[in-house]
Tab-separated table of C-alpha atoms and ligand atoms in Angstrom:
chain	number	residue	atom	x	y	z
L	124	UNK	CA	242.909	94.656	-134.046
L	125	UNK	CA	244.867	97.149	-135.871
L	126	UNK	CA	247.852	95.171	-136.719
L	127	UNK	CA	247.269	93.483	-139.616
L	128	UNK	CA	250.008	90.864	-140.061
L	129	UNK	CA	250.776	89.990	-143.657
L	130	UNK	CA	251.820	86.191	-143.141
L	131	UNK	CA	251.981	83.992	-140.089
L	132	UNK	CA	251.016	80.759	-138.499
L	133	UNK	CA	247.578	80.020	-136.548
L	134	UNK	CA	246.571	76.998	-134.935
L	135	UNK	CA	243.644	75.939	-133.318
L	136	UNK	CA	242.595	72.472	-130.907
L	137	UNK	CA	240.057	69.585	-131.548
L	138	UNK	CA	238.133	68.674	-128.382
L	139	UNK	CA	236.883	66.104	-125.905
L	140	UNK	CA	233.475	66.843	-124.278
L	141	UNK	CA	233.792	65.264	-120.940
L	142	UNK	CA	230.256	64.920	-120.483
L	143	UNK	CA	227.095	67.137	-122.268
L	144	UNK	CA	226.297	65.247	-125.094
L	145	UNK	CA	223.605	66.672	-127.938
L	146	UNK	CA	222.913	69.179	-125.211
L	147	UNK	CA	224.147	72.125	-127.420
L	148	UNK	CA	221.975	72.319	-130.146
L	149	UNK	CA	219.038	72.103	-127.425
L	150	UNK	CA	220.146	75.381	-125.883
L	151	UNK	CA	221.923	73.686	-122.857
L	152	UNK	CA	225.161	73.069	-120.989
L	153	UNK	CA	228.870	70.721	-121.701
L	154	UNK	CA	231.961	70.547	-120.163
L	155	UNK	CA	234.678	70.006	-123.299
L	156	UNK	CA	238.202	70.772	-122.983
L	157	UNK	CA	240.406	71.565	-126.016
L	158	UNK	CA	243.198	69.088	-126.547
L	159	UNK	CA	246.916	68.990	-127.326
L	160	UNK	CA	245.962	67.703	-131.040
L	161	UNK	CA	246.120	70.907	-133.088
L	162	UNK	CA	245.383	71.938	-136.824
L	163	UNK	CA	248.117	74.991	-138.345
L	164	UNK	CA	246.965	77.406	-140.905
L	165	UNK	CA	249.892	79.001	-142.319
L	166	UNK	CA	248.423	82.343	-143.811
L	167	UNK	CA	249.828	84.986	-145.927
L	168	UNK	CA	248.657	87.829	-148.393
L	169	UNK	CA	248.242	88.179	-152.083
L	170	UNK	CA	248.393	90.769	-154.084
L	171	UNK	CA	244.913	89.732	-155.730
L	172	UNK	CA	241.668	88.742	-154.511
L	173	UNK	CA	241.882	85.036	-154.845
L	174	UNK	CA	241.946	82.540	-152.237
L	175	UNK	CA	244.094	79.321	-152.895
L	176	UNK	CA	243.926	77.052	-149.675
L	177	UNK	CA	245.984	73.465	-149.506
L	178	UNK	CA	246.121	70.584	-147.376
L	179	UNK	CA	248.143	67.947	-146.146
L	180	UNK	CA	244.451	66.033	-146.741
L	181	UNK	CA	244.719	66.978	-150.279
L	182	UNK	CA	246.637	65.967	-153.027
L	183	UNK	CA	245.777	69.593	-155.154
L	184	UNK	CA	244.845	73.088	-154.263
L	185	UNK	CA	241.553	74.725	-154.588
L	186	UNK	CA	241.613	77.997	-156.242
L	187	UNK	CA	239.034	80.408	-156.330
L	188	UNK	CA	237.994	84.351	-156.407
L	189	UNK	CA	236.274	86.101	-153.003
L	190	UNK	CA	233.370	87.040	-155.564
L	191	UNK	CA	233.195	83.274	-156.319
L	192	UNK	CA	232.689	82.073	-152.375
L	193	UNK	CA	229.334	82.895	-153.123
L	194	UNK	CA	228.275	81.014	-155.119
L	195	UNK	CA	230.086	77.541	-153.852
L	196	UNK	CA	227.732	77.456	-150.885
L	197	UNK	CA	224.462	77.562	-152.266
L	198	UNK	CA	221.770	77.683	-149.517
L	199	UNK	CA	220.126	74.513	-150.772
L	200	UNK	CA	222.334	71.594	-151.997
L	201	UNK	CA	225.905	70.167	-151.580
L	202	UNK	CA	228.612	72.413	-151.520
L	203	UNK	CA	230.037	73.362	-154.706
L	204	UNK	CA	233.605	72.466	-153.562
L	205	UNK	CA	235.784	69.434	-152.221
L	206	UNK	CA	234.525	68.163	-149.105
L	207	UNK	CA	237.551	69.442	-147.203
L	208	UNK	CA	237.915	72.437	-148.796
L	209	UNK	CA	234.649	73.612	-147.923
L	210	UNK	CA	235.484	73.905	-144.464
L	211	UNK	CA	238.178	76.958	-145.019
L	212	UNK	CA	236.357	77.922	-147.773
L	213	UNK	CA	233.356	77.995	-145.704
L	214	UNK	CA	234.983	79.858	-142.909
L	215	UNK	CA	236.290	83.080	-145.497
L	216	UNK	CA	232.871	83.082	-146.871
L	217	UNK	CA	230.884	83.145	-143.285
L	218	UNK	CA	233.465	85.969	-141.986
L	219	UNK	CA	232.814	88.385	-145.010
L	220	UNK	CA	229.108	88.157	-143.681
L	221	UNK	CA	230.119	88.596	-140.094
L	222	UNK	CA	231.937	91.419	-140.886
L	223	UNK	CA	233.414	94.137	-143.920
L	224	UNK	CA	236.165	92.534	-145.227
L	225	UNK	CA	238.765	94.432	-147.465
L	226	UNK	CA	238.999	92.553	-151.034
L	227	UNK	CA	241.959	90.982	-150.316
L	228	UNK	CA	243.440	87.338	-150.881
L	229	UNK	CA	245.225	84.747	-148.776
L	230	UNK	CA	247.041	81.544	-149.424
L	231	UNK	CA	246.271	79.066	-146.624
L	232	UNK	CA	248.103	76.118	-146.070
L	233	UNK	CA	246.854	73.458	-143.421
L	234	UNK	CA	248.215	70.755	-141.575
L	235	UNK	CA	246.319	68.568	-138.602
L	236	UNK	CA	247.443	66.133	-136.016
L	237	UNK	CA	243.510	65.794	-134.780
L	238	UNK	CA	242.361	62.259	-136.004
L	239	UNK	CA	239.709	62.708	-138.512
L	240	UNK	CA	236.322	60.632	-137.928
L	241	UNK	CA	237.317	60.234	-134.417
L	242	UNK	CA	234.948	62.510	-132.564
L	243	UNK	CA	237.660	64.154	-131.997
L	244	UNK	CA	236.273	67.585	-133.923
L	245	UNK	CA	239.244	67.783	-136.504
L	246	UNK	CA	236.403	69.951	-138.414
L	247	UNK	CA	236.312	72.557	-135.357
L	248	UNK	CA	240.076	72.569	-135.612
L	249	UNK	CA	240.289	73.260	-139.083
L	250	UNK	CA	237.582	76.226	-138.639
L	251	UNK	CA	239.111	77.899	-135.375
L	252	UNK	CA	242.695	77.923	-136.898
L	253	UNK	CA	241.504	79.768	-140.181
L	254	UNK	CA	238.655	81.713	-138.546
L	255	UNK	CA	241.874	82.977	-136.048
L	256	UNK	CA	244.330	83.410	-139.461
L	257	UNK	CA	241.786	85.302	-141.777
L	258	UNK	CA	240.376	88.012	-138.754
L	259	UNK	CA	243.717	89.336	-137.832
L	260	UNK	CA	245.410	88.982	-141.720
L	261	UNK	CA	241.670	91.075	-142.731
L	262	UNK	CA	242.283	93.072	-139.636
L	263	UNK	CA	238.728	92.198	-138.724
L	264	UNK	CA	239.000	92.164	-134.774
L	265	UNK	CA	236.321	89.616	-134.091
L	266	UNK	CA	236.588	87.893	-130.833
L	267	UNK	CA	236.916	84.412	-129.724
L	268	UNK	CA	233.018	84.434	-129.608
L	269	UNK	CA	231.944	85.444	-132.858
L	270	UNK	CA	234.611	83.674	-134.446
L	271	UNK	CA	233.400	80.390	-133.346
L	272	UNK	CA	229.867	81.681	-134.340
L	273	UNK	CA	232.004	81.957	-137.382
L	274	UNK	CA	232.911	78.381	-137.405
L	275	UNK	CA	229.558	77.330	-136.974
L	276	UNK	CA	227.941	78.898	-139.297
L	277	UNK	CA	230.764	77.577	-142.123
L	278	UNK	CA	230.065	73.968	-141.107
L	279	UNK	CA	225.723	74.717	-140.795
L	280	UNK	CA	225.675	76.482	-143.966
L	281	UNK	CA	228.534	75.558	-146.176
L	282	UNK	CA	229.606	72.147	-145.479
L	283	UNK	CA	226.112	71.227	-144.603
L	284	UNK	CA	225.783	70.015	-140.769
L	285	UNK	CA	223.595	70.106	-138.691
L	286	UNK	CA	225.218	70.610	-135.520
L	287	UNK	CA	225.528	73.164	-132.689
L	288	UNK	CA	228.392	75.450	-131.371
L	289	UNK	CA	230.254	73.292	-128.758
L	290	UNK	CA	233.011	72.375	-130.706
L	291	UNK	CA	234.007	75.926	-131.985
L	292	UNK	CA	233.806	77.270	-128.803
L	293	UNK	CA	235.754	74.528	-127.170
L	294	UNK	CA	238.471	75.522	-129.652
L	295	UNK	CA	238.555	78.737	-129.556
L	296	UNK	CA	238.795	79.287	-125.512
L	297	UNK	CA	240.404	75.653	-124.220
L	298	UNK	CA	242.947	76.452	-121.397
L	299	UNK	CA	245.583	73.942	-119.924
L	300	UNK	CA	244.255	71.828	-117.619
L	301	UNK	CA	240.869	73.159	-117.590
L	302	UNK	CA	237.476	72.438	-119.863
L	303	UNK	CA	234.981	74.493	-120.762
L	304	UNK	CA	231.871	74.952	-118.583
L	305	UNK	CA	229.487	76.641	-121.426
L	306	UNK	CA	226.151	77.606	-121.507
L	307	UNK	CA	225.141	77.418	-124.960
L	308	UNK	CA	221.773	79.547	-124.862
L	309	UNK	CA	224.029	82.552	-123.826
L	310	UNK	CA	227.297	81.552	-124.770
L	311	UNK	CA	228.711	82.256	-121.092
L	312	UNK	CA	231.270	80.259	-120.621
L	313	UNK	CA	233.449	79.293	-117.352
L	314	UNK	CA	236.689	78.265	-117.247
L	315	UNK	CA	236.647	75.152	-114.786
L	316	UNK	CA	240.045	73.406	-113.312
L	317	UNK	CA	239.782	69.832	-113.814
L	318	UNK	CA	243.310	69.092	-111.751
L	319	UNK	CA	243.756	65.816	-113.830
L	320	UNK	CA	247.738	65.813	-113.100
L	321	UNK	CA	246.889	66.494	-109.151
L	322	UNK	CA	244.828	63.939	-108.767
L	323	UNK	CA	246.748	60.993	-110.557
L	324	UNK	CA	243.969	61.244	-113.721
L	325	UNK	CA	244.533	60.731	-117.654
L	326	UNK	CA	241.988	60.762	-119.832
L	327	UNK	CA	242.500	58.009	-122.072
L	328	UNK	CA	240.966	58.377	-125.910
L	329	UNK	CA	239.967	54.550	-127.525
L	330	UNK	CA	238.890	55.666	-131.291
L	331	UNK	CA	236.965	52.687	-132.459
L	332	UNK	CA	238.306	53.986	-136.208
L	333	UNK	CA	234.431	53.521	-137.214
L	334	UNK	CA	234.070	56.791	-138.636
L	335	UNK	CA	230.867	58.715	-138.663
L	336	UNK	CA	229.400	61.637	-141.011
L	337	UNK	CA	227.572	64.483	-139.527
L	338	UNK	CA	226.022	65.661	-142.672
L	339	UNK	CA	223.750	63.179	-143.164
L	340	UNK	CA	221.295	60.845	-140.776
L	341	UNK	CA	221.246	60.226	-137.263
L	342	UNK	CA	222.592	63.363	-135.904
L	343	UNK	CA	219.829	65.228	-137.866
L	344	UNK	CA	217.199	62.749	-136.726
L	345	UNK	CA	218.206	63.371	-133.423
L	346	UNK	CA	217.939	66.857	-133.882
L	347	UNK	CA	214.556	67.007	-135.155
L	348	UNK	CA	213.063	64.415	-132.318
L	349	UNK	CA	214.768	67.171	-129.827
L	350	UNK	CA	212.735	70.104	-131.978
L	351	UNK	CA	209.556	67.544	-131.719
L	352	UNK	CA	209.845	67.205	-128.116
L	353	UNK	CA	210.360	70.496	-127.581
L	354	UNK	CA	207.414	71.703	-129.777
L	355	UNK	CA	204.810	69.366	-128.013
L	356	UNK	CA	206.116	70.181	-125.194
L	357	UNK	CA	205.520	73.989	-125.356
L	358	UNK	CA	209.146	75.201	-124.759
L	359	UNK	CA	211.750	76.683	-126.474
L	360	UNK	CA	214.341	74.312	-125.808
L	361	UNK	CA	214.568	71.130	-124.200
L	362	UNK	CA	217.353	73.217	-122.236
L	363	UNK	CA	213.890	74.972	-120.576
L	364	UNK	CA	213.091	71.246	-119.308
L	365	UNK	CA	214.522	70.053	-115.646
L	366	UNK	CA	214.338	66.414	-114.552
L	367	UNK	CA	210.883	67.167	-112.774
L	368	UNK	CA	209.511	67.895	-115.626
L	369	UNK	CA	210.033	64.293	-117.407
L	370	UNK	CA	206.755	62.762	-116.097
L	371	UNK	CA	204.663	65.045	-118.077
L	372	UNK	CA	206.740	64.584	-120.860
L	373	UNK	CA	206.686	60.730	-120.866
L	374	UNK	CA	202.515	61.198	-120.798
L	375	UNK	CA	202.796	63.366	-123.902
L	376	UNK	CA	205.346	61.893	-126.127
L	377	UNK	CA	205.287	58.991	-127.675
L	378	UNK	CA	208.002	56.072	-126.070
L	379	UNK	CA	210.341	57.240	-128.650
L	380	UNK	CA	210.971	60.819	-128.505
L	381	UNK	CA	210.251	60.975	-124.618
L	382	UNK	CA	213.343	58.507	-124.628
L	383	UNK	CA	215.680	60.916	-126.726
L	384	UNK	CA	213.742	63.791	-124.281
L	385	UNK	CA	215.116	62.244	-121.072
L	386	UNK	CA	218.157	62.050	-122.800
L	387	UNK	CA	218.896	65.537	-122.900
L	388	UNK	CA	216.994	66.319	-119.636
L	389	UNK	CA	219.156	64.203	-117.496
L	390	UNK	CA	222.546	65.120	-119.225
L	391	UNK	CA	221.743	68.326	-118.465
L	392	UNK	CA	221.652	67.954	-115.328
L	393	UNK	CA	224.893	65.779	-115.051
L	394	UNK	CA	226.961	68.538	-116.791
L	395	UNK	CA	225.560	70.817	-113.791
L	396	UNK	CA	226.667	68.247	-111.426
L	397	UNK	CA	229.959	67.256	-112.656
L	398	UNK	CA	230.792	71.111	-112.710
L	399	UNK	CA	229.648	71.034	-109.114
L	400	UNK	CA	231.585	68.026	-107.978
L	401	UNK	CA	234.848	69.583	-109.783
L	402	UNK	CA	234.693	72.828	-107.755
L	403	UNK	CA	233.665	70.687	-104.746
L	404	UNK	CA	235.978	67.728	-104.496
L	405	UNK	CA	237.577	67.601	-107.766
L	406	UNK	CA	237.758	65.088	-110.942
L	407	UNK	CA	238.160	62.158	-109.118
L	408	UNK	CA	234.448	62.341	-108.087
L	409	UNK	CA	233.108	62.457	-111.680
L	410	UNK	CA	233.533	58.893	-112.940
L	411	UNK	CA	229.879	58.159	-112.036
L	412	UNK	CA	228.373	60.964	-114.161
L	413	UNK	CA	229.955	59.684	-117.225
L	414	UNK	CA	229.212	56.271	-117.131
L	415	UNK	CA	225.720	57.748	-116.553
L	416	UNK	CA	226.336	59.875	-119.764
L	417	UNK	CA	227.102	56.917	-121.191
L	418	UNK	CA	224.142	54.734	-120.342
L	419	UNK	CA	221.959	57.046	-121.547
L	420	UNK	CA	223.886	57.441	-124.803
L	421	UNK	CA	223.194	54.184	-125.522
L	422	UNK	CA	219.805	53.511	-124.157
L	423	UNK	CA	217.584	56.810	-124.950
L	424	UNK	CA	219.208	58.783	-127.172
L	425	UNK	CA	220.316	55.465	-128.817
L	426	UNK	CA	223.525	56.613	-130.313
L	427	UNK	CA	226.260	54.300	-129.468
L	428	UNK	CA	227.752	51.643	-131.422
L	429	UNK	CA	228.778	48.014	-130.203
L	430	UNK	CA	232.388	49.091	-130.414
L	431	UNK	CA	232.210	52.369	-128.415
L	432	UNK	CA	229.975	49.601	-125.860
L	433	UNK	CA	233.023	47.211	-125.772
L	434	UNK	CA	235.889	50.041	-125.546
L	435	UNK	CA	233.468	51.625	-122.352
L	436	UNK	CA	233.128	48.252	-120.507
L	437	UNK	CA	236.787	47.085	-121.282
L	438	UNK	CA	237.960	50.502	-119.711
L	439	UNK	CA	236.076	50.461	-116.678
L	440	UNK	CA	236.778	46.530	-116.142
L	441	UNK	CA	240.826	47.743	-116.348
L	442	UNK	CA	240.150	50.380	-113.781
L	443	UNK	CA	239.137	53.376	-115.754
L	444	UNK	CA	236.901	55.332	-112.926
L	445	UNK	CA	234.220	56.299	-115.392
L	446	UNK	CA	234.526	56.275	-119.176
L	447	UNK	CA	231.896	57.503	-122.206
L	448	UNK	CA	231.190	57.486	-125.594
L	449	UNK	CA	232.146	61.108	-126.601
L	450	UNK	CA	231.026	63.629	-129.829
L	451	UNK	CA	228.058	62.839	-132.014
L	452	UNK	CA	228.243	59.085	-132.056
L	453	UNK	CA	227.508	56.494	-134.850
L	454	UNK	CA	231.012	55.435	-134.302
L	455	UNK	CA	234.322	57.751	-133.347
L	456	UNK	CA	236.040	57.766	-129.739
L	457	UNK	CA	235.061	56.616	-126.069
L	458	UNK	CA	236.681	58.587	-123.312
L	459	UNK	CA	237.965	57.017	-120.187
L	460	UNK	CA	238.963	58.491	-116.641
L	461	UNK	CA	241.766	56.377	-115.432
L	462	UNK	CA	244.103	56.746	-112.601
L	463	UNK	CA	247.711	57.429	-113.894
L	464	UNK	CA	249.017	53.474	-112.935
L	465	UNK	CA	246.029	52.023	-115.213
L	466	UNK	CA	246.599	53.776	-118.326
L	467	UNK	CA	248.508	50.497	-120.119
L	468	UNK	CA	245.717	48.121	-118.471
L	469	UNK	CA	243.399	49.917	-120.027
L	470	UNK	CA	244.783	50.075	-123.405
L	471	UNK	CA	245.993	46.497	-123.240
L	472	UNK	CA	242.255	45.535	-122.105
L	473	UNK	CA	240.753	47.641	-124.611
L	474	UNK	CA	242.568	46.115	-127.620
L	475	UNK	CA	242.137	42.743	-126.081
L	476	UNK	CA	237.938	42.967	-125.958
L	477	UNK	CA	238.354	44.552	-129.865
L	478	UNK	CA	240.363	41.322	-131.010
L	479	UNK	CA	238.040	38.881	-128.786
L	480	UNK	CA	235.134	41.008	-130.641
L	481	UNK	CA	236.482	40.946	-134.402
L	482	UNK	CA	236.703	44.207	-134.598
L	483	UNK	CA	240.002	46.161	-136.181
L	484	UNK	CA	242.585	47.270	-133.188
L	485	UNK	CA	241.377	50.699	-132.247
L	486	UNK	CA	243.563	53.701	-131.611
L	487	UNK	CA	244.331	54.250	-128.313
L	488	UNK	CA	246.251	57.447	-127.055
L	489	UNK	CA	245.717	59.995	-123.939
L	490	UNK	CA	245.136	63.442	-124.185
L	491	UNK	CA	245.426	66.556	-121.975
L	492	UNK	CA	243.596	69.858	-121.932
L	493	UNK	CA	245.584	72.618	-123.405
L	494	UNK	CA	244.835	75.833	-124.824
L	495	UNK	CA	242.631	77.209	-127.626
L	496	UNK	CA	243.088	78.826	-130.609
L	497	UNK	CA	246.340	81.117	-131.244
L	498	UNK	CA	248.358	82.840	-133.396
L	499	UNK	CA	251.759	81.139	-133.435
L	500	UNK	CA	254.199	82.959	-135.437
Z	689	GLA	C1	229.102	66.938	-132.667
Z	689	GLA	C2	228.623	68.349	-132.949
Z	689	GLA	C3	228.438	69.142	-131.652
Z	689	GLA	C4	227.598	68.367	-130.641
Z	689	GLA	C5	228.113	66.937	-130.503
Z	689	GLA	C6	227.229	66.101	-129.631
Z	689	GLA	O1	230.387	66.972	-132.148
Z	689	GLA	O2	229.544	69.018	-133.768
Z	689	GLA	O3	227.866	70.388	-131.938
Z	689	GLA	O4	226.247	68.404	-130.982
Z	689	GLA	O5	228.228	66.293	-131.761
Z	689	GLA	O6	227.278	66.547	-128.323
């Protein structure tokens, strides 16, 4: 890109994953699609070669020189920076690596409508709308590709998780009514209709409002029982596993990690077969895979919470056709496929089972695949 805009307005989706969970860091396949909920980076150029970045999150800016991105990020340790400000931050300092950036500063001002702590990937959001802003302002031409390779790397290496490259790529390439059939060895990714309007669908969001943290614990353990696995099994990835392989597994892992194993095997395999189904008979034939997804959510990879149990079984008992727990887990949203005349039945029965259960009312709202990142204005 040649034109090199000096101010304007980016914006960039979060993201359900409609099934293809902890698949990605284990070199395999998801379905996500990029939702209506978007995060705006309003961009412009300095004069100087200082970044200031702002937030609706935030009460005050955060200042700082490009020669000082550096050293915020150091390659062992917390960032050196706000929590939330290490994710733009993050994303200016992983793009001068990815590419040669002239020495020049931006003000970036963000605002979100993706609920944070919901699953949701308000982080991917954040990423994909300055990773969009700060490679045309630079005039740095990166694709949607690298720039989500962008957004990855910000949240491994600055802010610290562990996690793969689903989200960013979800953001950067959703399209209306469509998700994301990826393939996350190669990055290949097909666009896949999903029809939800034809075929009387919504997909109804129930965020439990338990919030999670990637940084830290279970995701990583997960991680490094998938690495284990992997290793003892003598493959790459547990991608490089198929379901016939699982026998052999469960003789050479212990209960535990063969568990988290099958896991990944199987869900594999159902993100194969929903994208089969879809371009076969559409998505009213996928509400099996997920609750399948969501079984073994619970009972091998062992990541669900007693709230994202009750919001799945409420769903389904008010008609939903198939419903999940969806993101990382440890808390966030549960996902449910409900015919068009069920949506209030299943909020109302939702919110019932969370008052029943003690828990706080949780957040119910629908959401409909829409397109990736942008440049707005
Ligand atoms: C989080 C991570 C993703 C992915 C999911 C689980 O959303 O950011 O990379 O691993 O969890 O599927």
């Amino acid at each position: 890109m040649t034109d090199r805009p000096a101010a304007g307005s980016w914006s960039a989706p979060g993201r359900v994953n409609l099934v293809g969970e902890h698949t990605d860091y284990n070199d395999g396949f998801v379905l996500p699609f990029a939702i209506a909920h978007r995060t705006h980076a309003v961009v412009g150029r300095r004069d100087d070669a200082r970044i200031r970045v702002a937030s609706t999150f935030a009460d005050a800016p955060v200042e700082v020189t490009l020669d000082e991105l550096e050293a915020l990020f150091p390659s062992e340790g917390a960032p050196r920076v706000a929590e939330w400000a290490a994710y733009p931050l993050g994303v200016a300092w992983a793009l001068r690596h990815a590419a040669t950036a002239p020495p020049v500063g931006v003000d970036i001002a963000i605002a979100s409508d993706v609920p944070v702590g919901a699953g949701l990937s308000s982080s991917a959001a954040i990423e994909g709308a300055v990773a969009s802003a700060l490679t045309d302002v630079w005039g740095l031409g990166l694709d949607p590709v690298a720039l989500a390779r962008v957004g990855r790397r910000a949240e491994n290496e600055a802010v610290g998780a562990p996690t793969g490259i689903m989200d960013q790529m979800a953001s950067m390439l959703g399209r209306a009514d469509a998700a994301i059939f990826l393939d996350c060895r190669s990055l290949h990714a097909e666009v896949v209709d999903l029809g939800f309007a034809a075929a009387g669908l919504e997909v109804v969001v129930i965020d439990t409002g338990v919030t999670h943290a990637h940084a830290t614990g279970g995701y990583r353990d997960r991680r490094e029982a998938c690495e284990r696995g992997a290793d003892t099994m003598g493959v790459r990835a547990l991608r490089d596993l198929s379901v016939a392989d699982l026998p052999r597994a469960e003789q050479a892992l212990d209960a535990e990690t063969f568990r988290r194993v099958r896991h990944v095997v199987t869900e594999n395999q159902r993100v194969l077969d929903a994208v089969r189904m879809l371009h076969a008979h559409g998505s009213a034939q996928i509400g099996p895979l997920l609750d399948s997804s969501h079984a073994s959510l619970r009972d091998d990879f062992e990541i669900s919470t007693p709230e994202l149990d009750t919001a799945v079984d409420a769903a389904r008992a008010a008609g939903a056709i198939g419903a999940r727990m969806t993101g990382g887990g440890f808390g966030g949203a549960a996902i449910a496929l409900t015919p068009h005349d069920c949506v209030d039945a299943v909020r109302d029965g939702a919110s019932a089972a969370f008052v029943s259960a003690g828990y706080p009312a949780p957040h119910v709202f629908t959401v409909t695949p829409s397109e990736g990142a942008r440049r707005d204005a």
